Amino acid sequence: MNIDMIEAAAGRLKGVALRTPLLSSPFLDEIAGRRVFVKPECLQHTGSFKFRGGWSAVSALSPEARAQGVIAFSSGNHAQGVALAARRHGAPCVILMPADAPRVKIDNTRALGAEVVLYDRATGDRDAIGAALAEDRGLTLIKPFDEPQVIAGQGTTGLEIAEQAAEAGVTEADVLVCCGGGGLTSGIALALEEKAPGLRARPVEPEEFDDVRRSLISGGIERNNRTSGSLCDAIVTPSPGQITFPIMARLCGPGIAVTEDEALAAMAQAFSRLHVVLEPGGAVALAAALFHPGAVEGDAAIAVASGGNVDREVFCMALDRFGTA
């Protein structure tokens, strides 16, 4: 992985992906006790940053491989990103999704033209199921985070952050990133290393699913005791990746873990103050900026709001419990 791959992905994404803005609000600054900027990737195609990596990976395939088709496994955001990229390239697409994924994500993935295969997250082996489907149909597997071209696509978020932070006069800051397996975090970290060395990526995860935070402490890859049961489904993974972890260990600051209530409260604040819709997993970085100010360094923080694909019931719960006037 290197900056050249990220810049090449940016070239393929030019005119395709949206250049999401940096948003701010004095109300959020007051809560955090510092300037807070929010990068709303929830406004990206398919409602999350995952479109960047999906397009980067599909567009990098040979015409022959694309014609044969692709397969991905995801709880929903990677699924939709790959599904849309495959549809626009005219490539067949199979998505393996846990049966307990939010209904909106399953429905949206099917609406984008993908064949959705459901499995039991607690008892099924998604790797084995996916490998069998890929072999049987000759499909190319696009991994959700531990895949160089996916990481390169996610890293284009970091290129934009570097440019936008400079425009805002921010040269030193923690960049808080919602983190599952580390594709977005490691891609952003690589981009910042080259383009904005005063900005430091910080992985943020939900409590009890903080494998990256613990791995950064121990120096080796740690695993979660379970892989389901969190509202932050979009960023719940067994462990950081073999490719992503060494990048994060070299470039990232310490990880931060937030509670589900803090994620829900951040969703309510984002809607009230910025008029954007976040899902719980996409709100943990903002939650860290707002509710863990002592863990963040510097006079400014940049929080990546990674996704907004949330079921109505969960969104209403966030507003009912933590909504502001």
Coordinates of C-alpha atoms in Angstrom, one line a residue:
M1 CA 0.0 0.0 0.0
N2 CA 1.3 3.5 -0.9
I3 CA 0.1 6.9 -1.9
D4 CA 0.5 6.2 -5.6
M5 CA -2.3 3.5 -5.3
I6 CA -4.5 6.0 -3.5
E7 CA -3.9 8.7 -6.1
A8 CA -4.6 6.2 -8.9
A9 CA -7.9 5.3 -7.2
A10 CA -8.7 9.0 -7.0
G11 CA -8.2 9.3 -10.7
R12 CA -10.6 6.5 -11.4
L13 CA -13.1 8.0 -8.9
K14 CA -12.9 11.5 -10.4
G15 CA -16.3 12.5 -11.6
V16 CA -17.9 9.4 -10.0
A17 CA -17.6 9.7 -6.3
L18 CA -18.9 12.8 -4.5
R19 CA -16.4 15.2 -2.8
T20 CA -18.1 15.5 0.5
P21 CA -17.6 18.7 2.4
L22 CA -16.3 19.5 5.9
L23 CA -19.2 20.7 8.1
S24 CA -19.1 22.6 11.4
S25 CA -21.4 24.0 14.0
P26 CA -20.7 26.3 17.0
F27 CA -23.0 24.1 19.0
L28 CA -20.8 21.1 18.4
D29 CA -17.7 23.2 19.2
E30 CA -19.2 24.2 22.5
I31 CA -19.9 20.6 23.5
A32 CA -16.4 19.4 22.5
G33 CA -14.5 22.4 23.8
R34 CA -12.6 22.7 20.5
R35 CA -13.4 23.2 16.9
V36 CA -15.0 20.2 15.4
F37 CA -15.2 19.5 11.7
V38 CA -17.4 16.7 10.3
K39 CA -16.7 14.9 7.0
P40 CA -20.2 13.5 6.1
E41 CA -19.5 10.4 4.0
C42 CA -23.1 9.6 4.8
L43 CA -23.8 11.9 1.8
Q44 CA -21.7 9.7 -0.5
H45 CA -23.3 7.5 -3.1
T46 CA -25.1 4.5 -1.3
G47 CA -24.9 6.4 1.9
S48 CA -21.4 5.6 3.0
F49 CA -17.7 5.9 2.2
K50 CA -17.8 2.2 1.0
F51 CA -18.7 3.3 -2.5
R52 CA -15.2 4.7 -2.9
G53 CA -13.6 1.3 -2.2
G54 CA -16.1 -0.6 -4.1
W55 CA -15.6 1.5 -7.3
S56 CA -11.8 1.4 -6.8
A57 CA -11.8 -2.4 -6.7
V58 CA -14.3 -3.1 -9.5
S59 CA -12.7 -0.5 -11.8
A60 CA -9.3 -2.0 -11.3
L61 CA -10.4 -5.5 -12.5
S62 CA -9.7 -6.7 -16.0
P63 CA -12.6 -6.6 -18.4
E64 CA -12.7 -10.4 -18.4
A65 CA -12.9 -10.6 -14.5
R66 CA -15.6 -8.0 -14.4
A67 CA -17.7 -9.8 -17.0
Q68 CA -17.4 -13.0 -14.9
G69 CA -18.7 -11.1 -11.8
V70 CA -17.8 -10.2 -8.3
I71 CA -18.8 -11.3 -4.8
A72 CA -18.5 -9.5 -1.5
F73 CA -19.6 -10.1 2.1
S74 CA -20.9 -7.3 4.2
S75 CA -23.5 -6.2 6.8
G76 CA -24.7 -3.6 4.3
N77 CA -22.5 -0.6 3.5
H78 CA -19.7 -2.5 1.6
A79 CA -22.5 -4.5 0.0
Q80 CA -24.2 -1.4 -1.4
G81 CA -20.9 0.2 -2.5
V82 CA -19.8 -2.9 -4.5
A83 CA -23.4 -3.5 -5.8
L84 CA -23.6 0.0 -7.3
A85 CA -20.1 -0.1 -8.7
A86 CA -20.8 -3.5 -10.3
R87 CA -24.1 -2.4 -11.8
R88 CA -22.4 0.7 -13.3
H89 CA -19.7 -1.5 -14.8
G90 CA -22.3 -4.1 -16.0
A91 CA -20.8 -6.8 -13.8
P92 CA -22.8 -9.6 -12.1
C93 CA -22.7 -9.2 -8.3
V94 CA -23.4 -11.6 -5.4
I95 CA -23.5 -10.2 -1.9
L96 CA -23.3 -12.4 1.2
M97 CA -25.0 -10.7 4.1
P98 CA -25.8 -11.6 7.7
A99 CA -29.5 -12.3 8.2
D100 CA -29.6 -9.8 11.1
A101 CA -28.3 -6.9 9.0
P102 CA -30.6 -3.9 9.1
R103 CA -33.5 -4.4 6.7
V104 CA -32.9 -1.2 4.9
K105 CA -29.4 -2.4 3.9
I106 CA -30.6 -5.7 2.7
D107 CA -33.4 -4.1 0.7
N108 CA -31.1 -1.4 -0.8
T109 CA -28.5 -4.0 -1.8
R110 CA -31.1 -6.0 -3.7
A111 CA -32.5 -2.8 -5.3
L112 CA -29.1 -2.1 -6.7
G113 CA -29.3 -5.3 -8.7
A114 CA -27.2 -7.6 -6.5
E115 CA -28.1 -11.2 -5.7
V116 CA -28.2 -11.3 -1.9
V117 CA -27.4 -14.5 0.0
L118 CA -28.2 -14.4 3.7
Y119 CA -26.3 -16.4 6.4
D120 CA -26.5 -16.7 10.2
R121 CA -23.7 -14.5 11.6
A122 CA -23.5 -16.5 14.9
T123 CA -23.3 -20.0 13.4
G124 CA -22.4 -19.6 9.7
D125 CA -18.9 -19.3 8.2
R126 CA -19.1 -16.5 5.8
D127 CA -15.6 -17.1 4.5
A128 CA -16.4 -20.7 3.6
I129 CA -19.8 -19.8 2.1
G130 CA -18.2 -17.0 0.1
A131 CA -15.3 -19.2 -1.1
A132 CA -17.7 -21.9 -2.3
L133 CA -19.8 -19.4 -4.2
A134 CA -16.8 -17.7 -5.8
E135 CA -15.3 -21.0 -6.9
D136 CA -18.6 -22.3 -8.3
R137 CA -19.3 -19.2 -10.3
G138 CA -15.9 -17.9 -11.1
L139 CA -16.5 -14.7 -9.1
T140 CA -13.8 -12.3 -7.9
L141 CA -14.0 -11.7 -4.1
I142 CA -13.8 -8.1 -3.1
K143 CA -13.0 -8.1 0.6
P144 CA -14.6 -5.4 2.8
F145 CA -11.4 -3.9 4.2
D146 CA -8.3 -6.2 3.9
E147 CA -8.0 -5.6 0.1
P148 CA -5.4 -3.1 -1.4
Q149 CA -7.7 -1.6 -4.0
V150 CA -10.5 -1.2 -1.4
I151 CA -8.0 0.5 1.0
A152 CA -6.8 2.8 -1.9
G153 CA -10.4 3.9 -2.6
Q154 CA -11.1 4.6 1.0
G155 CA -7.9 6.6 1.2
T156 CA -9.3 9.1 -1.2
T157 CA -11.3 10.4 1.8
G158 CA -8.0 11.3 3.3
L159 CA -6.8 13.2 0.3
E160 CA -9.9 15.3 0.5
I161 CA -9.5 15.8 4.3
A162 CA -6.0 17.0 3.7
E163 CA -7.1 19.6 1.1
Q164 CA -10.1 20.8 3.1
A165 CA -8.3 21.0 6.4
A166 CA -5.7 23.2 4.8
E167 CA -8.4 25.4 3.3
A168 CA -9.9 25.8 6.9
G169 CA -6.5 26.7 8.3
V170 CA -6.1 23.4 10.2
T171 CA -2.6 22.0 10.1
E172 CA -2.6 19.9 13.3
A173 CA -5.5 17.8 14.4
D174 CA -6.7 14.3 15.3
V175 CA -8.8 12.8 12.5
L176 CA -11.3 10.5 14.2
V177 CA -12.4 7.6 12.0
C178 CA -15.2 5.1 12.5
C179 CA -13.3 1.8 12.5
G180 CA -14.2 -1.8 11.8
G181 CA -11.5 -3.8 10.1
G182 CA -9.5 -0.7 9.4
G183 CA -9.8 -0.1 5.6
L184 CA -11.0 3.5 6.0
T185 CA -8.7 4.2 8.9
S186 CA -5.5 2.8 7.2
G187 CA -6.4 4.4 3.9
I188 CA -6.9 7.8 5.5
A189 CA -3.7 7.4 7.6
L190 CA -1.6 6.7 4.4
A191 CA -3.0 9.7 2.6
L192 CA -2.4 12.0 5.6
E193 CA 1.1 10.8 6.0
E194 CA 2.0 12.1 2.6
K195 CA -0.4 15.1 2.2
A196 CA -0.9 16.4 5.8
P197 CA 1.6 15.0 8.3
G198 CA 0.2 17.3 11.0
L199 CA -3.1 15.4 10.9
R200 CA -3.2 12.1 12.8
A201 CA -5.7 9.3 12.2
R202 CA -7.4 7.9 15.3
P203 CA -9.6 4.7 15.1
V204 CA -12.9 4.9 17.0
E205 CA -15.0 1.8 17.8
P206 CA -18.0 0.8 20.0
E207 CA -17.3 -0.6 23.5
E208 CA -17.0 -4.4 23.6
F209 CA -16.1 -4.4 19.9
D210 CA -12.8 -2.5 20.2
D211 CA -10.4 -5.0 18.7
V212 CA -8.4 -2.3 16.9
R213 CA -7.9 -0.2 20.1
R214 CA -6.8 -3.3 22.0
S215 CA -4.5 -4.4 19.1
L216 CA -2.8 -1.1 19.1
I217 CA -2.1 -1.4 22.8
S218 CA -0.8 -5.0 22.7
G219 CA 1.1 -4.7 19.4
G220 CA -0.6 -7.8 18.0
I221 CA -3.9 -8.6 16.3
E222 CA -6.7 -9.0 19.0
R223 CA -10.1 -10.5 18.3
N224 CA -13.5 -9.6 19.6
N225 CA -15.3 -12.1 21.8
R226 CA -18.4 -11.8 19.6
T227 CA -19.4 -10.4 16.3
S228 CA -23.0 -9.5 16.7
G229 CA -25.3 -7.7 19.2
S230 CA -24.3 -4.1 18.6
L231 CA -26.3 -1.2 17.1
C232 CA -23.0 -0.2 15.4
D233 CA -23.3 -3.2 13.0
A234 CA -21.5 -1.4 10.2
I235 CA -18.2 -1.4 12.1
V236 CA -18.4 -4.7 13.9
T237 CA -15.7 -7.1 12.7
P238 CA -13.8 -10.0 14.2
S239 CA -10.4 -8.4 14.2
P240 CA -8.3 -5.8 12.2
G241 CA -6.9 -7.0 8.9
Q242 CA -3.5 -8.4 8.1
I243 CA -2.9 -5.5 5.7
T244 CA -4.7 -2.8 7.7
F245 CA -3.2 -3.4 11.1
P246 CA 0.4 -2.8 10.4
I247 CA -0.5 0.5 8.7
M248 CA -2.5 1.6 11.7
A249 CA 0.2 0.4 14.1
R250 CA 2.7 2.6 12.3
L251 CA 0.6 5.7 11.6
C252 CA -2.4 6.0 14.0
G253 CA -2.7 7.4 17.4
P254 CA -4.4 5.4 20.2
G255 CA -7.9 4.1 19.6
I256 CA -11.0 5.3 21.4
A257 CA -14.1 3.3 22.4
V258 CA -17.5 4.9 22.8
T259 CA -20.8 3.6 24.2
E260 CA -23.9 2.9 22.1
D261 CA -25.7 5.7 24.0
E262 CA -22.9 8.1 23.0
A263 CA -23.3 7.0 19.4
L264 CA -27.0 7.6 19.5
A265 CA -26.5 11.0 21.1
A266 CA -24.0 11.9 18.4
M267 CA -26.7 10.9 15.8
A268 CA -29.1 13.3 17.4
Q269 CA -26.6 16.1 17.5
A270 CA -25.6 15.6 13.8
F271 CA -29.3 15.7 12.8
S272 CA -30.1 18.8 14.9
R273 CA -26.9 20.8 14.3
L274 CA -25.8 19.7 10.8
H275 CA -29.0 18.3 9.3
V276 CA -27.4 15.0 8.4
V277 CA -28.6 11.5 9.1
L278 CA -26.1 9.0 10.6
E279 CA -26.3 5.4 11.6
P280 CA -24.8 4.3 14.9
G281 CA -21.6 2.9 13.5
G282 CA -21.2 6.0 11.4
A283 CA -21.5 8.3 14.4
V284 CA -18.9 6.9 16.7
A285 CA -16.2 9.2 15.5
L286 CA -18.4 12.3 16.2
A287 CA -19.3 10.7 19.6
A288 CA -15.6 10.6 20.5
A289 CA -15.1 14.2 19.5
L290 CA -18.1 15.4 21.5
F291 CA -18.1 13.1 24.6
H292 CA -14.4 12.1 25.0
P293 CA -12.7 15.4 24.7
G294 CA -9.9 14.4 27.0
A295 CA -8.9 11.6 24.6
V296 CA -8.5 14.0 21.7
E297 CA -5.4 16.2 21.2
G298 CA -5.2 19.7 19.7
D299 CA -7.4 22.7 19.2
A300 CA -9.4 21.1 16.4
A301 CA -10.8 17.6 15.6
I302 CA -12.0 16.2 12.3
A303 CA -14.6 13.4 12.6
V304 CA -15.4 11.2 9.7
A305 CA -19.2 10.5 9.7
S306 CA -18.8 7.2 7.7
G307 CA -22.4 6.2 7.0
G308 CA -26.1 7.0 7.2
N309 CA -27.9 3.8 6.4
V310 CA -30.0 3.5 9.5
D311 CA -33.4 1.8 10.1
R312 CA -36.2 4.2 10.9
E313 CA -36.7 2.6 14.3
V314 CA -33.1 3.1 15.4
F315 CA -33.0 6.7 14.1
C316 CA -36.2 7.6 15.9
M317 CA -34.9 6.0 19.1
A318 CA -31.8 8.3 18.9
L319 CA -34.0 11.4 18.4
D320 CA -36.5 10.4 21.1
R321 CA -33.7 9.7 23.7
F322 CA -31.2 12.4 22.9
G323 CA -32.9 14.9 20.5
T324 CA -32.2 18.6 21.0
A325 CA -34.5 21.5 20.3

